Tab-separated table of C-alpha atoms in Angstrom:
chain	number	residue	atom	x	y	z
F	234	UNK	CA	83.468	41.351	11.731
F	235	UNK	CA	81.683	40.969	8.446
F	236	UNK	CA	80.976	38.597	5.645
F	237	UNK	CA	83.295	35.829	4.427
F	238	UNK	CA	83.443	35.104	0.717
F	239	UNK	CA	85.280	32.182	-0.844
F	240	UNK	CA	86.847	32.559	-4.288
F	241	UNK	CA	88.752	29.947	-6.282
F	242	UNK	CA	91.542	30.445	-8.799
F	243	UNK	CA	91.497	27.792	-11.526
F	244	UNK	CA	93.345	27.157	-14.759
F	245	UNK	CA	96.276	25.265	-16.208
F	246	UNK	CA	99.544	24.896	-14.335
F	247	UNK	CA	101.904	27.814	-14.959
F	248	UNK	CA	99.324	30.489	-15.865
F	249	UNK	CA	100.155	32.596	-12.793
F	250	UNK	CA	97.360	31.779	-10.333
F	251	UNK	CA	99.713	31.742	-7.331
F	252	UNK	CA	101.212	35.107	-8.287
F	253	UNK	CA	97.732	36.627	-8.636
F	254	UNK	CA	97.001	35.388	-5.114
F	255	UNK	CA	100.249	36.671	-3.595
F	256	UNK	CA	99.936	40.042	-5.364
F	257	UNK	CA	96.363	40.558	-4.117
F	258	UNK	CA	96.851	39.315	-0.550
F	259	UNK	CA	100.467	40.335	0.219
F	260	UNK	CA	101.395	42.709	-2.636
F	261	UNK	CA	104.230	40.343	-3.571
F	262	UNK	CA	105.311	38.992	-6.946
F	263	UNK	CA	107.894	36.307	-7.643
F	264	UNK	CA	109.579	35.373	-10.893
F	265	UNK	CA	110.420	32.024	-9.288
F	266	UNK	CA	107.574	29.775	-10.347
F	267	UNK	CA	106.661	26.697	-8.347
F	268	UNK	CA	103.686	24.456	-8.952
F	269	UNK	CA	100.981	24.442	-6.311
F	270	UNK	CA	100.489	21.025	-4.752
F	271	UNK	CA	96.818	20.393	-4.012
F	272	UNK	CA	95.320	23.654	-2.753
F	273	UNK	CA	96.708	26.713	-0.968
F	274	UNK	CA	94.773	29.719	0.298
F	275	UNK	CA	95.183	33.235	1.617
F	276	UNK	CA	92.794	35.860	2.936
F	277	UNK	CA	92.394	39.594	2.671
F	278	UNK	CA	89.781	41.847	4.217
F	279	UNK	CA	88.363	44.508	1.921
F	280	UNK	CA	85.706	47.195	2.259
F	281	UNK	CA	82.637	46.814	0.048
F	282	UNK	CA	79.887	49.417	0.382
F	283	UNK	CA	80.951	50.238	3.932
F	284	UNK	CA	81.077	46.605	5.044
F	285	UNK	CA	84.152	44.503	5.722
F	286	UNK	CA	84.327	41.399	3.570
F	287	UNK	CA	86.917	38.752	4.321
F	288	UNK	CA	87.925	37.287	0.979
F	289	UNK	CA	89.255	33.757	1.296
F	290	UNK	CA	90.951	32.847	-1.976
F	291	UNK	CA	91.789	29.265	-2.818
F	292	UNK	CA	94.656	28.674	-5.251
F	293	UNK	CA	94.123	25.283	-6.883
F	294	UNK	CA	96.740	23.115	-8.558
F	295	UNK	CA	96.504	23.166	-12.333
F	296	UNK	CA	97.927	19.698	-12.850
F	297	UNK	CA	95.674	16.831	-13.874
F	298	UNK	CA	96.796	14.565	-11.023
F	299	UNK	CA	95.293	16.941	-8.428
F	300	UNK	CA	91.964	17.380	-10.224
F	301	UNK	CA	89.942	15.152	-7.860
F	302	UNK	CA	91.245	17.048	-4.831
F	303	UNK	CA	90.834	20.556	-6.201
F	304	UNK	CA	87.315	20.170	-7.594
F	305	UNK	CA	86.072	19.505	-4.045
F	306	UNK	CA	86.964	23.120	-3.201
F	307	UNK	CA	84.623	24.579	-5.838
F	308	UNK	CA	81.455	23.898	-3.839
F	309	UNK	CA	80.567	26.837	-1.643
F	310	UNK	CA	82.685	29.316	-3.598
F	311	UNK	CA	80.867	32.520	-4.548
F	312	UNK	CA	83.303	33.312	-7.333
F	313	UNK	CA	85.941	31.846	-9.585
F	314	UNK	CA	88.749	33.394	-11.578
F	315	UNK	CA	89.346	31.201	-14.627
F	316	UNK	CA	92.931	32.099	-15.509
F	317	UNK	CA	94.837	31.571	-18.758
F	318	UNK	CA	98.223	32.818	-19.993
F	319	UNK	CA	97.786	35.305	-22.867
F	320	UNK	CA	101.070	34.081	-24.398
F	321	UNK	CA	100.094	30.377	-24.418
F	322	UNK	CA	97.064	29.599	-26.563
F	323	UNK	CA	96.695	26.064	-25.183
F	324	UNK	CA	95.936	27.456	-21.715
F	325	UNK	CA	93.101	29.456	-23.283
F	326	UNK	CA	91.807	26.411	-25.179
F	327	UNK	CA	91.755	24.464	-21.911
F	328	UNK	CA	89.595	27.159	-20.279
F	329	UNK	CA	86.549	25.439	-21.753
F	330	UNK	CA	87.386	22.239	-19.875
F	331	UNK	CA	87.944	24.198	-16.655
F	332	UNK	CA	84.603	25.935	-17.131
F	333	UNK	CA	82.837	22.591	-17.526
F	334	UNK	CA	84.502	21.297	-14.376
F	335	UNK	CA	83.295	24.368	-12.484
F	336	UNK	CA	79.772	23.916	-13.815
F	337	UNK	CA	79.848	20.249	-12.756
F	338	UNK	CA	81.144	20.828	-9.215
F	339	UNK	CA	80.366	24.408	-8.130
F	340	UNK	CA	77.112	25.980	-6.995
F	341	UNK	CA	74.871	27.181	-9.830
F	342	UNK	CA	75.043	30.837	-8.761
F	343	UNK	CA	78.859	31.092	-8.764
F	344	UNK	CA	80.211	34.202	-10.510
F	345	UNK	CA	82.926	33.322	-13.025
F	346	UNK	CA	85.437	35.761	-14.480
F	347	UNK	CA	87.835	34.903	-17.293
F	348	UNK	CA	91.305	36.361	-16.621
F	349	UNK	CA	93.967	36.751	-19.310
F	350	UNK	CA	97.119	36.816	-17.191
F	351	UNK	CA	100.738	37.836	-17.822
F	352	UNK	CA	99.908	41.114	-19.538
F	353	UNK	CA	103.599	42.017	-19.268
F	354	UNK	CA	104.067	39.485	-22.094
F	355	UNK	CA	101.637	41.256	-24.440
F	356	UNK	CA	104.334	41.321	-27.150
F	357	UNK	CA	104.038	37.489	-27.134
F	358	UNK	CA	100.220	37.511	-27.103
F	359	UNK	CA	98.809	34.306	-28.595
F	360	UNK	CA	95.168	34.896	-27.607
F	361	UNK	CA	93.550	37.932	-29.262
F	362	UNK	CA	91.527	40.075	-26.856
F	363	UNK	CA	88.429	39.763	-29.060
F	364	UNK	CA	88.631	35.965	-28.933
F	365	UNK	CA	88.704	36.064	-25.130
F	366	UNK	CA	85.793	38.527	-25.035
F	367	UNK	CA	83.728	36.172	-27.204
F	368	UNK	CA	84.434	33.294	-24.801
F	369	UNK	CA	83.646	35.472	-21.766
F	370	UNK	CA	80.171	36.178	-23.166
F	371	UNK	CA	79.446	32.444	-22.950
F	372	UNK	CA	80.580	32.148	-19.329
């Protein structure tokens, strides 16, 4: 087959991590929002430079009460999408805490990408793009 890569989706509850996962793996989107309990995952095989890579993406719960469970899934991940809602500034502010948690529990060579989600709500934008770019430079 090919190579298996584990990615984790992290961020506050309600930022759209589960919809990112379902859109990427099943091309589905739901307006019905339900909180993830613990951790869920899905896979998708993609072609990278002529090789098949099986991406296994873990969708972690954003609620504090699941923090001990979800942080265990960071180890071994090659990448993380740190997701915030562009229309809710608090979710962006909390990205710093999520980043620290990743740094504390994930492998040192993990690739981290900051994702401003819910671009369809850009008319409600509470986090300026330049502010997010400045944070991304520190990731």
